[in-house]
PDB file of C-alpha atoms in Angstrom:
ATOM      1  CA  UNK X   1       0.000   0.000   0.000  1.00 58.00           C
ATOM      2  CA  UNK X   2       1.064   3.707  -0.946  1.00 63.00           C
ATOM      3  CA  UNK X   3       1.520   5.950   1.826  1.00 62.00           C
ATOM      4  CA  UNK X   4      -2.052   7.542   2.514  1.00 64.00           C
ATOM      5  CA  UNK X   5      -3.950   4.733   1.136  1.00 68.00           C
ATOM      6  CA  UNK X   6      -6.991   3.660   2.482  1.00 71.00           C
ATOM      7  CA  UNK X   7      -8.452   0.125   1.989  1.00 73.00           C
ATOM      8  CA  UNK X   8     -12.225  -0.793   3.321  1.00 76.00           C
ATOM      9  CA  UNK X   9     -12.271  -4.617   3.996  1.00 76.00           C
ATOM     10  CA  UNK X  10     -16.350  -5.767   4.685  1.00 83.00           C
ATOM     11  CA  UNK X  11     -16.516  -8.110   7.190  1.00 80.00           C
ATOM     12  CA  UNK X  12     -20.065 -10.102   7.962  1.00 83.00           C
ATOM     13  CA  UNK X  13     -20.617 -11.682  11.754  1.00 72.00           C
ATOM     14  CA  UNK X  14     -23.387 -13.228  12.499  1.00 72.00           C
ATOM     15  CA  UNK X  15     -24.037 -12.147  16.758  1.00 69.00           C
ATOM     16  CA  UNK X  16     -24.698 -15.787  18.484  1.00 67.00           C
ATOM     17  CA  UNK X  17     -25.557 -13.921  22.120  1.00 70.00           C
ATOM     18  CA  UNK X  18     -26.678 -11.353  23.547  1.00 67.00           C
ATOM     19  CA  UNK X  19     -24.909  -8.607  25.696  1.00 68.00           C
ATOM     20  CA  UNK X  20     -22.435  -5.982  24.678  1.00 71.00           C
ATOM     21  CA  UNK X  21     -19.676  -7.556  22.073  1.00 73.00           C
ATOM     22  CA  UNK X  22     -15.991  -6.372  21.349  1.00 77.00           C
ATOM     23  CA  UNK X  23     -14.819  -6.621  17.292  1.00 83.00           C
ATOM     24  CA  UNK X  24     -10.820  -6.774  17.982  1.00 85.00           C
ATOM     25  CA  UNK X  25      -8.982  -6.342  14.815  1.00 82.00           C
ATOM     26  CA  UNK X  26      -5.038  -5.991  14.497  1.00 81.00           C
ATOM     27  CA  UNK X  27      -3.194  -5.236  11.142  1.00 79.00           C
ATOM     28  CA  UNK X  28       0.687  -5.837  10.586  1.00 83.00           C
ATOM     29  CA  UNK X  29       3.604  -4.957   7.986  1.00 79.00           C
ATOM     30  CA  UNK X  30       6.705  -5.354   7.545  1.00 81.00           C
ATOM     31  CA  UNK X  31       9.139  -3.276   9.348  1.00 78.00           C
ATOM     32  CA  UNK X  32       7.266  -4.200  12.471  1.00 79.00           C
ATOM     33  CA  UNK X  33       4.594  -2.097  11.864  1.00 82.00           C
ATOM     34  CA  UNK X  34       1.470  -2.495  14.174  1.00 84.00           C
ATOM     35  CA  UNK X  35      -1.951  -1.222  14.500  1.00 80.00           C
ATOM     36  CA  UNK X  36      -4.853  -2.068  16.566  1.00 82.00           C
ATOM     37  CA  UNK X  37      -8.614  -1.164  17.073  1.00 82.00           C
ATOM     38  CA  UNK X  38     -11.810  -2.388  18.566  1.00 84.00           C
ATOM     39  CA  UNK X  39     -15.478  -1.750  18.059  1.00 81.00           C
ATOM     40  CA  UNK X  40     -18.315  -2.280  20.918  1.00 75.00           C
ATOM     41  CA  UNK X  41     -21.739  -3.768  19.427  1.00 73.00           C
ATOM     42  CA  UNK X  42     -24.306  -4.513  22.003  1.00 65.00           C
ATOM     43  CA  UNK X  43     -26.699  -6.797  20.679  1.00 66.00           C
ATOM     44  CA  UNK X  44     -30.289  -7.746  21.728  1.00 66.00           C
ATOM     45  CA  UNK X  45     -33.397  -9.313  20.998  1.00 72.00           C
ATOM     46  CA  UNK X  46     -37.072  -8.930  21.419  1.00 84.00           C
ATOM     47  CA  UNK X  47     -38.249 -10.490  24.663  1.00 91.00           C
ATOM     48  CA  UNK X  48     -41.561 -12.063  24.166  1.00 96.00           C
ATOM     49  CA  UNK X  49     -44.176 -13.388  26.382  1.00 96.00           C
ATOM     50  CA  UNK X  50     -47.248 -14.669  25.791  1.00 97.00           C
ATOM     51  CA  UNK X  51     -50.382 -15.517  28.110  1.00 97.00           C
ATOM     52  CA  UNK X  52     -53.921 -17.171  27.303  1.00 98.00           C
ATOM     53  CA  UNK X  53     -56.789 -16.623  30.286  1.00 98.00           C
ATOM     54  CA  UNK X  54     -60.587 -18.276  30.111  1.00 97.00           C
ATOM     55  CA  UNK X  55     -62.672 -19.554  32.282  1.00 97.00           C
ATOM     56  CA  UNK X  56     -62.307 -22.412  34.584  1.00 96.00           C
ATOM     57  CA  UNK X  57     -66.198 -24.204  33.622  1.00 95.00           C
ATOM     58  CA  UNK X  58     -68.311 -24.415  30.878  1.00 95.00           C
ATOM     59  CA  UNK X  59     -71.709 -25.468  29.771  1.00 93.00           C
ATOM     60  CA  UNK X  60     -72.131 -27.482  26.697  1.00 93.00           C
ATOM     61  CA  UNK X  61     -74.297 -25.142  24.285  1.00 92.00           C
ATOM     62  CA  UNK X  62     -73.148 -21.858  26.040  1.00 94.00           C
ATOM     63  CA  UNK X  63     -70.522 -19.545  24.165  1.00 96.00           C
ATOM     64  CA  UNK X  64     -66.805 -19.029  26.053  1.00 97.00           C
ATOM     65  CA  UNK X  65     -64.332 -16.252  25.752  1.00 97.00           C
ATOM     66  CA  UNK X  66     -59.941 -17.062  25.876  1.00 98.00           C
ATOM     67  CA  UNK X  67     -58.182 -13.623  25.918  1.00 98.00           C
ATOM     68  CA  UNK X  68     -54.391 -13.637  24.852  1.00 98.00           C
ATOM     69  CA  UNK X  69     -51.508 -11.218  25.234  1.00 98.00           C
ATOM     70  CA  UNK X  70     -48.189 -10.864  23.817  1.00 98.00           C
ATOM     71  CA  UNK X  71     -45.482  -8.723  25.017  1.00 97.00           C
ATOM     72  CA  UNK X  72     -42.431  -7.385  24.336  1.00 96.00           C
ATOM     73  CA  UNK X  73     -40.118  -6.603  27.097  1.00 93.00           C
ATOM     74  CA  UNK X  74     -36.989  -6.363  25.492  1.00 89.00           C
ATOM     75  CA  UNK X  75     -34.934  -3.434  23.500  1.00 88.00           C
ATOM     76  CA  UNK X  76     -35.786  -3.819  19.910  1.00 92.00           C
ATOM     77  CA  UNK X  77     -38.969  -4.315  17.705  1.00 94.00           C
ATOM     78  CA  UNK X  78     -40.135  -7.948  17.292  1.00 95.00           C
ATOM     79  CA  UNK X  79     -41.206  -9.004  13.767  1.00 96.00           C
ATOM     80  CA  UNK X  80     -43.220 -11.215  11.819  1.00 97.00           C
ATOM     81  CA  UNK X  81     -44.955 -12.253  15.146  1.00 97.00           C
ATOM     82  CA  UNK X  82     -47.803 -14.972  14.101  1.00 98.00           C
ATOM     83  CA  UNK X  83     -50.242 -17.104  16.299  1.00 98.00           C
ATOM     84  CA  UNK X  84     -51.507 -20.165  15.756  1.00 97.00           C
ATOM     85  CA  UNK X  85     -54.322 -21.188  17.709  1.00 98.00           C
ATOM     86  CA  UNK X  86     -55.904 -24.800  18.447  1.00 97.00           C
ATOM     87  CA  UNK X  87     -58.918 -25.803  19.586  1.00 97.00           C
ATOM     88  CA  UNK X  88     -59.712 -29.381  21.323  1.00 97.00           C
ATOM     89  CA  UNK X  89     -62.664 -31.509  19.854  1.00 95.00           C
ATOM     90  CA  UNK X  90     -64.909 -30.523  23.070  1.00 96.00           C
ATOM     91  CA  UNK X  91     -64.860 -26.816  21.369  1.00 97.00           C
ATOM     92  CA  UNK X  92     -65.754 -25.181  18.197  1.00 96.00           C
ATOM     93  CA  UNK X  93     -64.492 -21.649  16.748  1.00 96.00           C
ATOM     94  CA  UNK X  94     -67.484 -19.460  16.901  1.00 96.00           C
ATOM     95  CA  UNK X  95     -65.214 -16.121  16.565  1.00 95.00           C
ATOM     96  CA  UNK X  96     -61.282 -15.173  15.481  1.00 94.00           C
ATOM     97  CA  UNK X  97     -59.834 -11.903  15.632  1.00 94.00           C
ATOM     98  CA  UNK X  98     -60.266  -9.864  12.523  1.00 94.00           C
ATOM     99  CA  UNK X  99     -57.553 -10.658   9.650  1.00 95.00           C
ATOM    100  CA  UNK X 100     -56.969 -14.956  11.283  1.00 96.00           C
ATOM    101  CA  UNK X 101     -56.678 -17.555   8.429  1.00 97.00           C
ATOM    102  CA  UNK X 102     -59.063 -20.520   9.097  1.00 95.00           C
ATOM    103  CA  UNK X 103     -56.758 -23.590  10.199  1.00 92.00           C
ATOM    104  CA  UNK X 104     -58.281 -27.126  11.189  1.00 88.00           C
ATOM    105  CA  UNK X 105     -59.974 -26.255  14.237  1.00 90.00           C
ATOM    106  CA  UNK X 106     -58.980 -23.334  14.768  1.00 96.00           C
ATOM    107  CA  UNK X 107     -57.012 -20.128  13.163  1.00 97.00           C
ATOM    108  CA  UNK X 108     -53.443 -18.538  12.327  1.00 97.00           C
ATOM    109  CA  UNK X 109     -52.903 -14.944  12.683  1.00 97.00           C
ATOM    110  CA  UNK X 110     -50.051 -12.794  12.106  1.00 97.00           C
ATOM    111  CA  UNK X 111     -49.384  -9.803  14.302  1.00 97.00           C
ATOM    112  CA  UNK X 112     -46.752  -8.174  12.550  1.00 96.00           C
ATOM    113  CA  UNK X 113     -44.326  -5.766  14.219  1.00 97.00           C
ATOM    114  CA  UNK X 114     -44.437  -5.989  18.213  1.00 97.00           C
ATOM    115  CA  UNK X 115     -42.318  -2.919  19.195  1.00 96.00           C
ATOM    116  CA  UNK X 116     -40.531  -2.676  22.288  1.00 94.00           C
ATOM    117  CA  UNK X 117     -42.864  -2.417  26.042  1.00 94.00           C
ATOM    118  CA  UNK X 118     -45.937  -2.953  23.424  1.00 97.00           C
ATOM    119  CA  UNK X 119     -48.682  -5.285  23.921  1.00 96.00           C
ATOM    120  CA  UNK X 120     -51.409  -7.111  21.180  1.00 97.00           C
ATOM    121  CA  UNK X 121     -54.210  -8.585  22.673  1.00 97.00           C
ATOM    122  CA  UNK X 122     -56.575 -10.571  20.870  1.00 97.00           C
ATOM    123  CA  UNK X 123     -60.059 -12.222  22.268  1.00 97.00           C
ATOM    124  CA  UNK X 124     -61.334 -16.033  21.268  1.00 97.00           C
ATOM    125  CA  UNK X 125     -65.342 -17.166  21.286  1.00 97.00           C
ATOM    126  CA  UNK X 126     -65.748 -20.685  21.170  1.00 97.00           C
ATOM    127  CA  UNK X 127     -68.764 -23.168  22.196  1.00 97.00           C
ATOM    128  CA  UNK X 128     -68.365 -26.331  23.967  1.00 95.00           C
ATOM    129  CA  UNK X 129     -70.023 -28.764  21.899  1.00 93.00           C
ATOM    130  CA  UNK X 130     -69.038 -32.193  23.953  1.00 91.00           C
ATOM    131  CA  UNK X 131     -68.639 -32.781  27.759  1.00 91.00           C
ATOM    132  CA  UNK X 132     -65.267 -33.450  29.113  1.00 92.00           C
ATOM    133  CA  UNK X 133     -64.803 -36.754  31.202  1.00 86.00           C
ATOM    134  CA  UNK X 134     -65.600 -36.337  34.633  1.00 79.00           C
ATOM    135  CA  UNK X 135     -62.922 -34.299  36.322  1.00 79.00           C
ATOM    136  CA  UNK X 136     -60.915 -33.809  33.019  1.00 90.00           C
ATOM    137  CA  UNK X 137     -60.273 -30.726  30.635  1.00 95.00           C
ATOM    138  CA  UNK X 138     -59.921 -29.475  27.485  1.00 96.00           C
ATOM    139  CA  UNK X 139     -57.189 -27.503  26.610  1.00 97.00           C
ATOM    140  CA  UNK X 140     -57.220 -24.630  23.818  1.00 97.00           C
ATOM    141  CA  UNK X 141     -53.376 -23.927  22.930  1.00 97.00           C
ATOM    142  CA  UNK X 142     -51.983 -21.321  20.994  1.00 98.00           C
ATOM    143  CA  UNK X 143     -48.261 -21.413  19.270  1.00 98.00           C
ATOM    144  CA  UNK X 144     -46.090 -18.132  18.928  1.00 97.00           C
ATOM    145  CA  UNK X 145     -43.028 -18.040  16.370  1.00 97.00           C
ATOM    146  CA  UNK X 146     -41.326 -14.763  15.564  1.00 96.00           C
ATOM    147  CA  UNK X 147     -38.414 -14.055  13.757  1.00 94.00           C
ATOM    148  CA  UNK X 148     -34.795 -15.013  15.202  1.00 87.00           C
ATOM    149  CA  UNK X 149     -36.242 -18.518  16.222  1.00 90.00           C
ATOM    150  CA  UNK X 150     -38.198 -17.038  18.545  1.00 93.00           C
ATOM    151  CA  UNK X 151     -41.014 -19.668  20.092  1.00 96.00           C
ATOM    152  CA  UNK X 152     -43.704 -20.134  22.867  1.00 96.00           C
ATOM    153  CA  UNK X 153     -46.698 -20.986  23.378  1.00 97.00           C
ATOM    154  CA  UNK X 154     -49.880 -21.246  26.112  1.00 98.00           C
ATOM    155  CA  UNK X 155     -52.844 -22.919  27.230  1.00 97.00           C
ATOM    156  CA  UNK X 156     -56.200 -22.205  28.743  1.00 98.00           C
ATOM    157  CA  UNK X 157     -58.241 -25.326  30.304  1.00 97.00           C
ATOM    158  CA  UNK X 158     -61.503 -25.568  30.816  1.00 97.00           C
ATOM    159  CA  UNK X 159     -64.091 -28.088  31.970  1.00 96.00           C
ATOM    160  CA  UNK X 160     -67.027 -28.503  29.987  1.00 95.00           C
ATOM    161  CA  UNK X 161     -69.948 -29.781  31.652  1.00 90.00           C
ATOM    162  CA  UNK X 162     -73.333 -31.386  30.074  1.00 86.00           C
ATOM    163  CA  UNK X 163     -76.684 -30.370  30.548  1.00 82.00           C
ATOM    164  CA  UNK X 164     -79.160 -32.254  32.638  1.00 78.00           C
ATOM    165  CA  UNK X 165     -82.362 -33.069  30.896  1.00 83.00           C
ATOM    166  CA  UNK X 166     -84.907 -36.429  30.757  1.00 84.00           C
ATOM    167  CA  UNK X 167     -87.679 -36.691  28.952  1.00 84.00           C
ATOM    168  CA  UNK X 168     -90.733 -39.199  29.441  1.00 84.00           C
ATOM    169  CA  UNK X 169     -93.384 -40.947  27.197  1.00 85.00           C
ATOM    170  CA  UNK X 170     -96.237 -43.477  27.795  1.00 82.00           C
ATOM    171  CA  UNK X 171     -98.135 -44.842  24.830  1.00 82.00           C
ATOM    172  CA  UNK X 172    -101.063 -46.945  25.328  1.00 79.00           C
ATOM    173  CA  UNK X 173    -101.162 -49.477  22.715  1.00 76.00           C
ATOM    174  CA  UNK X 174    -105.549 -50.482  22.793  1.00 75.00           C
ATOM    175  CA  UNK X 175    -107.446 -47.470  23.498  1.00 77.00           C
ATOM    176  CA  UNK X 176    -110.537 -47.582  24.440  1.00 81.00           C
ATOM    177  CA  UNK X 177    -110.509 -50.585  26.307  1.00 79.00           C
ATOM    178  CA  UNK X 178    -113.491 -52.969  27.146  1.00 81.00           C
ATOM    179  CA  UNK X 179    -114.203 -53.412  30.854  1.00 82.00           C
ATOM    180  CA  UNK X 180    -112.386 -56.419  31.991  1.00 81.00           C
ATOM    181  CA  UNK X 181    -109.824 -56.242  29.150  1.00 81.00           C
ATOM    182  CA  UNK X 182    -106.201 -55.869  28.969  1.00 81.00           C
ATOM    183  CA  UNK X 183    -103.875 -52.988  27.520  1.00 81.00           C
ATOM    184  CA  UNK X 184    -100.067 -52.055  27.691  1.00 82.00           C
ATOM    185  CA  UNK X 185     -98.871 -49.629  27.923  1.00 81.00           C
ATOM    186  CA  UNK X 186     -95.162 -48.258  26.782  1.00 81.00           C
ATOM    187  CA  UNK X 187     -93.042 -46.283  28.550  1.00 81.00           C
ATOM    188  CA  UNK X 188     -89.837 -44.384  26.692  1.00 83.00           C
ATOM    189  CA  UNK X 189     -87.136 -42.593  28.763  1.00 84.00           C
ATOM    190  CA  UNK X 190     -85.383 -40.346  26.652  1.00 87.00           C
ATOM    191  CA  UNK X 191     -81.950 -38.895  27.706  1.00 85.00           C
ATOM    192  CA  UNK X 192     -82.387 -35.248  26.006  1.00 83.00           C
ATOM    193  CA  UNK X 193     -79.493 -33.567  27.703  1.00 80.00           C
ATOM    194  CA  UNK X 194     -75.667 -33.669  27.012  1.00 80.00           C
ATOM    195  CA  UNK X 195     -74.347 -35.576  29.806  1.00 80.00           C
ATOM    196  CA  UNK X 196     -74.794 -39.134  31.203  1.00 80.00           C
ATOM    197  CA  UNK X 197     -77.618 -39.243  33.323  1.00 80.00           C
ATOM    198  CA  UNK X 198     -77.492 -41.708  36.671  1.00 84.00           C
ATOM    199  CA  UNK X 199     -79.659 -42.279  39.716  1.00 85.00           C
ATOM    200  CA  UNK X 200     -83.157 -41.553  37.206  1.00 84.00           C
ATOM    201  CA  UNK X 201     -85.989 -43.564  39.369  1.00 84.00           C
ATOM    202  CA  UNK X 202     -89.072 -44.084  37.234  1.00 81.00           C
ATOM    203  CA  UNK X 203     -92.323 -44.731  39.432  1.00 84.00           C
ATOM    204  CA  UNK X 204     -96.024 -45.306  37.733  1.00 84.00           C
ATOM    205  CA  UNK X 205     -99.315 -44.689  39.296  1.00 86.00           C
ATOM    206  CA  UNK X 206    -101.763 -47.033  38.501  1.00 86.00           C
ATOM    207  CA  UNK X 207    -105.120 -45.149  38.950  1.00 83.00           C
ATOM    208  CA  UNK X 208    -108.522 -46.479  40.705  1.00 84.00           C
ATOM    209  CA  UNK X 209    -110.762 -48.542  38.355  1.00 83.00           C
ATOM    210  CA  UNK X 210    -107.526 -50.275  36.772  1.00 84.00           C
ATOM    211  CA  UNK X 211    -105.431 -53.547  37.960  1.00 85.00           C
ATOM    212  CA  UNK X 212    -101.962 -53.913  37.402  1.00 84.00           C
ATOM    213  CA  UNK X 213    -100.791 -57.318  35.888  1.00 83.00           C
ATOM    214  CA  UNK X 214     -97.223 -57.312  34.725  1.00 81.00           C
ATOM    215  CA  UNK X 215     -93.945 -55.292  33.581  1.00 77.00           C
ATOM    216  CA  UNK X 216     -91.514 -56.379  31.274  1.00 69.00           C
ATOM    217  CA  UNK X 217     -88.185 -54.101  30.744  1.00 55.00           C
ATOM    218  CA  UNK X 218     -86.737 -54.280  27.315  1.00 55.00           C
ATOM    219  CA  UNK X 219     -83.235 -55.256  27.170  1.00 46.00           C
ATOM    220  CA  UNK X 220     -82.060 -52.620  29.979  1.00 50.00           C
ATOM    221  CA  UNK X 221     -83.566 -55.084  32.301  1.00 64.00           C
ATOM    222  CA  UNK X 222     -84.943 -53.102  34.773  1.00 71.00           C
ATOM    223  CA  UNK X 223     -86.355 -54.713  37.915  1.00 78.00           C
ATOM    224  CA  UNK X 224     -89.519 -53.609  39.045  1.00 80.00           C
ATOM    225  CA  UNK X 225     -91.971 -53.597  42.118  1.00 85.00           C
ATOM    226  CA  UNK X 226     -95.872 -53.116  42.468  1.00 86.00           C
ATOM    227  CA  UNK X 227     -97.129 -51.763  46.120  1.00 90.00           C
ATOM    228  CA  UNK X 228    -100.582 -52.871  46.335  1.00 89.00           C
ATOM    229  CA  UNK X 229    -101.318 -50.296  49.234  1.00 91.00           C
ATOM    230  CA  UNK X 230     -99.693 -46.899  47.332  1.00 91.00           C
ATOM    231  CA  UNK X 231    -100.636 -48.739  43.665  1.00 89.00           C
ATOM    232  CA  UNK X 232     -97.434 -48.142  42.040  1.00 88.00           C
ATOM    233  CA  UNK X 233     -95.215 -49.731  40.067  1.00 85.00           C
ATOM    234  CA  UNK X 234     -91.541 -49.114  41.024  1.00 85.00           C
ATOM    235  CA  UNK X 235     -88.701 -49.690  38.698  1.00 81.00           C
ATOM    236  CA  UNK X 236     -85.087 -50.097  39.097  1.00 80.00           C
ATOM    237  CA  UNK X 237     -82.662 -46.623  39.355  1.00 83.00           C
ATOM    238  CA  UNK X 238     -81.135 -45.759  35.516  1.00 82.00           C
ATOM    239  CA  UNK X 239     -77.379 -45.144  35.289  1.00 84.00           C
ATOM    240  CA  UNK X 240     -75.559 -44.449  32.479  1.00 83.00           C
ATOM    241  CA  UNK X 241     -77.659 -43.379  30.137  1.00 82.00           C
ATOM    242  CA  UNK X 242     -75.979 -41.601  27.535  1.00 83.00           C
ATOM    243  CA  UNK X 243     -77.153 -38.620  25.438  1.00 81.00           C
ATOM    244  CA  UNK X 244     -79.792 -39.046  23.169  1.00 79.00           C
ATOM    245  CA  UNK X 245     -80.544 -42.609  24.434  1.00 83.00           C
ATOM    246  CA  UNK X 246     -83.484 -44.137  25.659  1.00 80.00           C
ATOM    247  CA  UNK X 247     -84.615 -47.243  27.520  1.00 77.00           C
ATOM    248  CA  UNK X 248     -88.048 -48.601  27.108  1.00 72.00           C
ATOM    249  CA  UNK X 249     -90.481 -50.676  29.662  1.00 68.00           C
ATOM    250  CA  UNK X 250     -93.994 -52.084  29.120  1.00 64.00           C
ATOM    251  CA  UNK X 251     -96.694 -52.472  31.894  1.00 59.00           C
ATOM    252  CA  UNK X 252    -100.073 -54.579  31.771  1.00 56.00           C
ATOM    253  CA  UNK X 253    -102.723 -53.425  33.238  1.00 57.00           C
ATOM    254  CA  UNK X 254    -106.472 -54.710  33.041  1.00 54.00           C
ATOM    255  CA  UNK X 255    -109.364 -52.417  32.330  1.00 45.00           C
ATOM    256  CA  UNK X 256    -112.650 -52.818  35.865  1.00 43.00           C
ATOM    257  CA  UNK X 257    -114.201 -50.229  35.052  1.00 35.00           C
ATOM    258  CA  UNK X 258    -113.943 -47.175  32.768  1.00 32.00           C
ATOM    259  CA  UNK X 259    -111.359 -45.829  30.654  1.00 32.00           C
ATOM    260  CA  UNK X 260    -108.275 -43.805  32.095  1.00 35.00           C
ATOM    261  CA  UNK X 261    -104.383 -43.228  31.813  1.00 39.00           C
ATOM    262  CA  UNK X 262    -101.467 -44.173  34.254  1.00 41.00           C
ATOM    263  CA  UNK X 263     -99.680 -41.153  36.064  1.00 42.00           C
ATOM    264  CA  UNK X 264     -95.907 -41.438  35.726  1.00 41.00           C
ATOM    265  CA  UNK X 265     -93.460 -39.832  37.650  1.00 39.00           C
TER     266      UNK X 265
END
């Protein structure tokens, strides 16, 4: 080199941690000729966080809110944040935030540019549409990735509960009856909520002016009892019925006098 000459040599580092740096860079010629110098980078990177709230129960049928909030603590601007957002089979999307891609069962967003001490909240609807097991949850996760490898993700549990509901039917299959004659009578119990039902007790009145004869369960196999002195018929406690289901009994009863209906209850 010429005396005066100036020579720019690019160098490209790629910064593997964070915290304040020190470039060291020493040229020599001959003669013995020495120079040194050093240049300070401090490097950071976004500090994300990300939480997901909701509520602790829920009723099948009845709409549910998750809230989620990222964060960034750190020094610089975090890009290309995106969400992606799961929901179990016990829940369905009812409502994303606006701009969310549809994803199986759920939804991808992308938040952009999180700058530094900023917050993005977004708000989930969902309805439970299946109970959970009995003392169990479901779990709607969401997945953060930003750029720099930057990963976390979050949960919000809930337990979905069914809805109680029976439902009764008695069908009388020879109507009207002659005095002295016979008729059955059928009795459907419908499960109509969405939950196992247990500890149902079915109990028939049988009315003045009528006899009972018989009972025959179908394939539930329901025991039952007739109390001459309170005239009813007493069947066996239902458990585990399951949703939509129904079990089915027939009683006998023979017409003395005039024509009338049992009382179930």
């Amino acid at each position: 080199m010429c005396s005066s000459d100036l020579r720019a040599v690019p160098i490209t580092l790629v910064p593997r941690t964070i915290g304040k740096l020190t470039n060291r860079v020493v040229a020599t010629a001959a003669g013995g000729l020495q120079a040194a110098a050093q240049h300070v980078v401090e490097v950071s990177q976004p500090q994300l966080t990300i939480q997901k709230t909701g509520p602790r129960y829920a009723i099948v049928g009845a709409p549910i809110e998750f809230d989620v909030v990222v964060r960034n603590a750190g020094q610089i601007p975090a890009t290309n944040v995106t969400l992606r957002d799961t929901l179990p089979t016990e829940l369905r999307l009812q409502g994303a935030p606006t701009g969310a891609v549809p994803a199986p069962n759920g939804f991808a967003l992308n938040l952009g540019t999180i700058q530094p001490n900023e917050n993005k909240a977004i708000k989930i609807v969902a309805v439970p549409i299946l109970p959970t097991p009995a003392g169990g949850n479901a779990c709607n996760m969401v997945v953060m990735t930003a750029d720099g490898g930057i990963q976390q993700q979050a949960s919000a549990c809930v337990e979905v509960r069914g809805v109680p509901g029976v439902g009764t039917e008695m069908i009388d299959r020879l109507d009207p009856v002659a005095v002295n004659g016979e008729t059955t009578y059928t009795i459907r119990v419908t499960n109509q909520g969405s939950t196992v039902l247990d500890g149902v007790i079915l109990s028939c009145q049988v009315p003045d002016g009528m006899e009972f004869v018989d009972a025959e369960p179908d394939k539930a196999k329901l025991p039952h009892a007739y109390d001459p002195a309170t005239r009813r018929v007493n069947f066996g406690k239902i458990n585990g019925l399951p949703p939509k289901q129904q079990i089915r009994s027939e009683e006998h009863t023979s017409e003395l006098q005039s024509p009338c209906n049992l009382v179930c209850r």
